[in-house]
Structure formats: structure tokens, C-alpha cells
PDB file of C-alpha atoms in Angstrom:
ATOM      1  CA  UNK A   3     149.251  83.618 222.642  1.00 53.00           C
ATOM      2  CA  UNK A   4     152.541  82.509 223.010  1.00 57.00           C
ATOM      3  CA  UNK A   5     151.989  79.465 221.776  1.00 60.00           C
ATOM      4  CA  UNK A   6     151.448  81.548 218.531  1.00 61.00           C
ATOM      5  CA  UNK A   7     154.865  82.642 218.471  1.00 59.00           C
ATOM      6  CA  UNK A   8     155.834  78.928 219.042  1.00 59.00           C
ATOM      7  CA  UNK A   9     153.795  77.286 216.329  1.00 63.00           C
ATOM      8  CA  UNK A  10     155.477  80.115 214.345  1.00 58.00           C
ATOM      9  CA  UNK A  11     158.631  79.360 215.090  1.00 52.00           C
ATOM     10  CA  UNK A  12     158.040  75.514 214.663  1.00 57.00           C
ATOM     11  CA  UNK A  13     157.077  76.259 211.003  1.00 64.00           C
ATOM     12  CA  UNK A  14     159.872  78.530 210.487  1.00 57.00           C
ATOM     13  CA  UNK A  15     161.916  75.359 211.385  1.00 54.00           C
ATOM     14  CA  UNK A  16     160.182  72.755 209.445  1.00 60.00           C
ATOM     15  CA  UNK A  17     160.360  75.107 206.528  1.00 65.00           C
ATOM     16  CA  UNK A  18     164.198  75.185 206.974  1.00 63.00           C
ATOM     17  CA  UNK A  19     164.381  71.568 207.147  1.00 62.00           C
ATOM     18  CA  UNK A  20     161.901  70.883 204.153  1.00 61.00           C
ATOM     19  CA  UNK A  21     164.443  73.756 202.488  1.00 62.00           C
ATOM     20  CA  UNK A  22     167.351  71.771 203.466  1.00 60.00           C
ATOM     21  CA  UNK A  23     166.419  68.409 202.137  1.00 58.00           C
ATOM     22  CA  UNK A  24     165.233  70.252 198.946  1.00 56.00           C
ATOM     23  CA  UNK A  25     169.196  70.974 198.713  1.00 55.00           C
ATOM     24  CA  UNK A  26     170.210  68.255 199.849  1.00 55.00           C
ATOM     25  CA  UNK A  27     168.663  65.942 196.542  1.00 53.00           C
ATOM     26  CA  UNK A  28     165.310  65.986 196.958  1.00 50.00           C
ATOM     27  CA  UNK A  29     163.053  66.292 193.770  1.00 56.00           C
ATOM     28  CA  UNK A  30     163.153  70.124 192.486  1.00 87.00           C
ATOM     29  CA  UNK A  31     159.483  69.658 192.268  1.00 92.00           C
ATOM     30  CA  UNK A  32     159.265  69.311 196.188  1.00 92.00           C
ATOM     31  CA  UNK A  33     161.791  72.319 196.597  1.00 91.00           C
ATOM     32  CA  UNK A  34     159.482  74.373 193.712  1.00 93.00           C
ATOM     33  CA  UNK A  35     156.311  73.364 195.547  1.00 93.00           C
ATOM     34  CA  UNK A  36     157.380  74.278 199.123  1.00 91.00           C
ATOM     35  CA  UNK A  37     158.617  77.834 198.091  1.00 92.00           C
ATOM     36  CA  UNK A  38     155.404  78.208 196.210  1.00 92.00           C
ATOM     37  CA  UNK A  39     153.841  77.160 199.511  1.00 92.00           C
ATOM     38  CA  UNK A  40     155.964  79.368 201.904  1.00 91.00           C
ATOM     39  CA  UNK A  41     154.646  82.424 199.621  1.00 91.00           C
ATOM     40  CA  UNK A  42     151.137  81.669 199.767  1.00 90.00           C
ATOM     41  CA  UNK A  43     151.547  81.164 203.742  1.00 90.00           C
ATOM     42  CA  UNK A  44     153.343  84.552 204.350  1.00 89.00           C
ATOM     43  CA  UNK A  45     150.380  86.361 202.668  1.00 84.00           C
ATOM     44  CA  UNK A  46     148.203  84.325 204.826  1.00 90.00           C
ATOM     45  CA  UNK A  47     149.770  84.447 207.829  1.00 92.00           C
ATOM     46  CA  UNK A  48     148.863  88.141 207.584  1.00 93.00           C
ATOM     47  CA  UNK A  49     145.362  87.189 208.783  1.00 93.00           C
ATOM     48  CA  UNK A  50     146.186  84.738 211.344  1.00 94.00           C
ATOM     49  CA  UNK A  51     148.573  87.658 213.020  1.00 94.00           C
ATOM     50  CA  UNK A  52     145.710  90.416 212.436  1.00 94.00           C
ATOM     51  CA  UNK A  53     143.531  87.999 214.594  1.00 95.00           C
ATOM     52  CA  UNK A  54     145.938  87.021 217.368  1.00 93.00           C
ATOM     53  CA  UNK A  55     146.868  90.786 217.615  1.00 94.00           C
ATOM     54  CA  UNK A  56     143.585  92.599 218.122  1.00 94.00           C
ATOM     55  CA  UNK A  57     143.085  89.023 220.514  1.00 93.00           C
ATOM     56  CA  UNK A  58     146.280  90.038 222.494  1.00 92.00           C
ATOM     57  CA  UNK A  59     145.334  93.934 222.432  1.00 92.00           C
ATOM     58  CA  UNK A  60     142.390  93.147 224.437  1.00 90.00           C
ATOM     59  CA  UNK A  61     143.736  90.129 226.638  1.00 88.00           C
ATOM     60  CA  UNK A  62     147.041  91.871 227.753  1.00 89.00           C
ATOM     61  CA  UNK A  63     144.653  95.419 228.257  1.00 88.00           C
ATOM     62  CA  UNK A  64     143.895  95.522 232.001  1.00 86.00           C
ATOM     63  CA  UNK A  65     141.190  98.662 231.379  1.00 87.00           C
ATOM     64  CA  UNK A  66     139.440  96.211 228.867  1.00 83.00           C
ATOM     65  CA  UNK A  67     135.899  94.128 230.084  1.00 87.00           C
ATOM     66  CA  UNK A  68     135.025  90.781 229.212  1.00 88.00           C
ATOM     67  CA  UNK A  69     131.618  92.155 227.177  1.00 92.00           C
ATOM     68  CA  UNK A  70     134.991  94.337 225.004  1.00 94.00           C
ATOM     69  CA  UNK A  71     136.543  91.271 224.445  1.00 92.00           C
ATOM     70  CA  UNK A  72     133.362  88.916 223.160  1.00 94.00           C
ATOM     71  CA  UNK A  73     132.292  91.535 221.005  1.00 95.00           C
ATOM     72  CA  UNK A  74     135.297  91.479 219.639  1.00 95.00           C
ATOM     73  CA  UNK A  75     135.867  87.981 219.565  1.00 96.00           C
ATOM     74  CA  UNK A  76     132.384  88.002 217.683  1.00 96.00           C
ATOM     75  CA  UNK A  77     133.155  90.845 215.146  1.00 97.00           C
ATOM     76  CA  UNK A  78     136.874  90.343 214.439  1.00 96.00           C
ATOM     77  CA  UNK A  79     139.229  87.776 215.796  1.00 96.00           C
ATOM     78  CA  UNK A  80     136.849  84.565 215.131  1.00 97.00           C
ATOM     79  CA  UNK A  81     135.783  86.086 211.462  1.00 97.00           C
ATOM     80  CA  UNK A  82     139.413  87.583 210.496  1.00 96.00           C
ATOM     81  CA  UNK A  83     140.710  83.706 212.028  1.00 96.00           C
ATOM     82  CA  UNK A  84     138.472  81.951 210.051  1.00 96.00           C
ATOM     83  CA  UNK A  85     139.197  84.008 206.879  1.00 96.00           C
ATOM     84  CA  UNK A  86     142.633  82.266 207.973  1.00 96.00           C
ATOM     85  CA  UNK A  87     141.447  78.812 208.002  1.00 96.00           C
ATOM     86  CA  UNK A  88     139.458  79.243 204.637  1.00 96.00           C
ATOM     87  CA  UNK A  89     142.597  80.932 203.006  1.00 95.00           C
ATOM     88  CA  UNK A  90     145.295  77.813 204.482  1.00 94.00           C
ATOM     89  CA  UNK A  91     142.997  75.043 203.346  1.00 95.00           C
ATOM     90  CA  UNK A  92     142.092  76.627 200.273  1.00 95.00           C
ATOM     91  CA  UNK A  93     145.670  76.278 199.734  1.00 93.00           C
ATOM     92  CA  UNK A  94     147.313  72.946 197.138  1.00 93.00           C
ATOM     93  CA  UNK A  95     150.433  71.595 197.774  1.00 95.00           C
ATOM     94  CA  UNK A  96     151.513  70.231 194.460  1.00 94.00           C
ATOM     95  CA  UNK A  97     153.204  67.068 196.661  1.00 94.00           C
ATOM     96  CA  UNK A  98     153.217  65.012 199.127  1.00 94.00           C
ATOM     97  CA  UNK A  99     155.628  66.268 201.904  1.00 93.00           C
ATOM     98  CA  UNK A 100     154.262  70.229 201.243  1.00 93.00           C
ATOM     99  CA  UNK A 101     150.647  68.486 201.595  1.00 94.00           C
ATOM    100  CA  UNK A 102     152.230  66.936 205.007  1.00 94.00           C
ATOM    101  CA  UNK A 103     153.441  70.275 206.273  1.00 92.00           C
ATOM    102  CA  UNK A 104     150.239  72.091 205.608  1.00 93.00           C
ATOM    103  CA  UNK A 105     148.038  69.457 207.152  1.00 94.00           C
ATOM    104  CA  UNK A 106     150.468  70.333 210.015  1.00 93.00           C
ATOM    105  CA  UNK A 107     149.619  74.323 209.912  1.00 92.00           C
ATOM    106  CA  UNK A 108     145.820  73.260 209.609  1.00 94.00           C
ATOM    107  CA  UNK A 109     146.017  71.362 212.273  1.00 94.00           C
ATOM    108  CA  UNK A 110     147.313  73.950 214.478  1.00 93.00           C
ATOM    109  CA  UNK A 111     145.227  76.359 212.872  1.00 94.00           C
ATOM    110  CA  UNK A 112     142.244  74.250 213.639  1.00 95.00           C
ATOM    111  CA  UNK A 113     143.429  74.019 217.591  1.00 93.00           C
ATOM    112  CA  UNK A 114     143.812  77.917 218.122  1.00 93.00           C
ATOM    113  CA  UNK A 115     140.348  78.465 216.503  1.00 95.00           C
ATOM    114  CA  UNK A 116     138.756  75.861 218.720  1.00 95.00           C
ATOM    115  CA  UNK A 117     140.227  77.535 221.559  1.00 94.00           C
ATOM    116  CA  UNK A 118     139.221  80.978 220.914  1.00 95.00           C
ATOM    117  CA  UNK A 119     135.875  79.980 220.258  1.00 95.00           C
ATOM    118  CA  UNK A 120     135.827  78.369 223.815  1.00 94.00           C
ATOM    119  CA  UNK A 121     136.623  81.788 225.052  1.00 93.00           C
ATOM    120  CA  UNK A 122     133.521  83.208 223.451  1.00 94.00           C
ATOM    121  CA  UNK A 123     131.891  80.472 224.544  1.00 94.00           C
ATOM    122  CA  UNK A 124     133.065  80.873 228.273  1.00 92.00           C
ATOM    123  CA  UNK A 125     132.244  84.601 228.021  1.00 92.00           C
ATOM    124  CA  UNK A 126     129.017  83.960 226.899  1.00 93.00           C
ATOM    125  CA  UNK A 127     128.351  81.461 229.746  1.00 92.00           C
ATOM    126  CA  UNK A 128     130.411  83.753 232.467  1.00 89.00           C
ATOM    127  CA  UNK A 129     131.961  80.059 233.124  1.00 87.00           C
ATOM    128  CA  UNK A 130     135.393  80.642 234.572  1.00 85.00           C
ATOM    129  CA  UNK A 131     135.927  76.994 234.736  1.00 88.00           C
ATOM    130  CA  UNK A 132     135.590  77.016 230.939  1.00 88.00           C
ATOM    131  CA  UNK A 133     137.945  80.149 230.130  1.00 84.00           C
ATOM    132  CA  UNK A 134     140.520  78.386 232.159  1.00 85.00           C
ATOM    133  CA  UNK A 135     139.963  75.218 230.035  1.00 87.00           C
ATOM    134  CA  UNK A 136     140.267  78.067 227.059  1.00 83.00           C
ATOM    135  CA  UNK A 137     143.004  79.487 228.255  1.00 80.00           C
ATOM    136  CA  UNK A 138     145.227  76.726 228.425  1.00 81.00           C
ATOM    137  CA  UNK A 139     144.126  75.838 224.937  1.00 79.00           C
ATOM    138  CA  UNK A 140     145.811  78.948 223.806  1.00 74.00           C
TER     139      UNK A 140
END
């Protein structure tokens, strides 16, 4: 999941930017609407990271069995991740460049549930081509 902490990171920055043009003349309505939308994100976010955690918990647990992680996978992360995705797009940027920069995060979003779904998937099959193909998703 360390492209997690990348895509997080990547926001971070494009927040910073969006921030910085705010200052820099941009419309206060853009600068209004993008902190709104930074708020709403960090109480968010809190989903997304319960997800990835209790994901990372079992992944990076060498004691831990593939039948621990798909029933988790089934009864947490992929529920608690797609609380995520319901709570980002639910979500209405008030203009255009926040809607730009959260079509961004649902886009991501989108790619890291896709990918942990393939690991269920791959489980489910016990195809190790598959969680490879998973894997490098994430």
C-alpha cells in the first residue's frame, strides 16, 4: 500500500498548489470551495485509512492465512472502502477546478478498490497469477 501513502502525498500537493493559486488571485469562491472540500476529505479519508490499515495488518502479518485475509477483505476492507467511495462521490465541489481535483481522488479511489477486489477475487480462485496482477495494482 505504498502507493497509498503516494496518492496521499500527491493530494497533499495538489491541495497546496490549488491553495496557492487561491492566493495568488484566483476567485475566493475557488479558494472557499477547496477548503470546504479539503474538510469534507479529511473526515473521509478516515475510512479510506481504516480500510488500507486493517488491509496492511493482515498483508504485512506473516502468521496470517490467505482464508484471514478474504474474510476480511469480505467483511471489512472492501465494505469500509466502499463506504469511502460512496462518501468521496457523494461529495459537490461548488466549481470547476475542486470538481477537477476530486474526479482526480475518485479516480484513484476507483483504482485501489478495483485492485483489492482482484485480491479477493484471486483468493477466491487460489490464482497466483491473478494476485500478482493484484498486487501490482496496489
Amino acid at each position: 500500500m505504498k502507493t497509498a501513502k503516494k496518492k496521499v502525498l500527491a493530494f497533499a500537493l495538489l491541495i497546496g498548489t490549488m491553495i496557492c493559486l487561491g492566493a495568488c488571485g484566483k476567485k475566493d469562491e475557488v479558494k472557499d470551495d477547496l477548503v470546504t472540500y479539503v474538510n469534507d476529505m479529511t473526515e473521509t479519508q478516515k475510512l479510506q485509512q481504516e480500510a488500507i490499515d486493517t488491509y496492511n495488518s493482515y498483508v504485512n502479518d506473516p502468521e496470517m492465512d490467505s482464508q484471514e485475509l478474504l474474510t476480511a477483505l469480505t467483511d471489512t476492507i472492501i465494505p469500509k472502502y466502499s463506504e469511502y467511495l460512496d462518501a468521496i462521490n457523494a461529495l459537490a465541489p461548488a466549481t470547476t477546478e475542486v470538481t477537477d481535483v476530486k474526479l482526480a481522488c475518485v479516480e484513484g479511489a476507483n483504482k485501489q478498490y478495483a485492485a483489492l477486489t482482484k485480491v479477493k477475487e484471486a483468493i477466491e480462485a487460489c490464482d497466483s497469477d491473478m494476485l500478482a496482477e493484484a498486487d501490482s495494482l496496489i
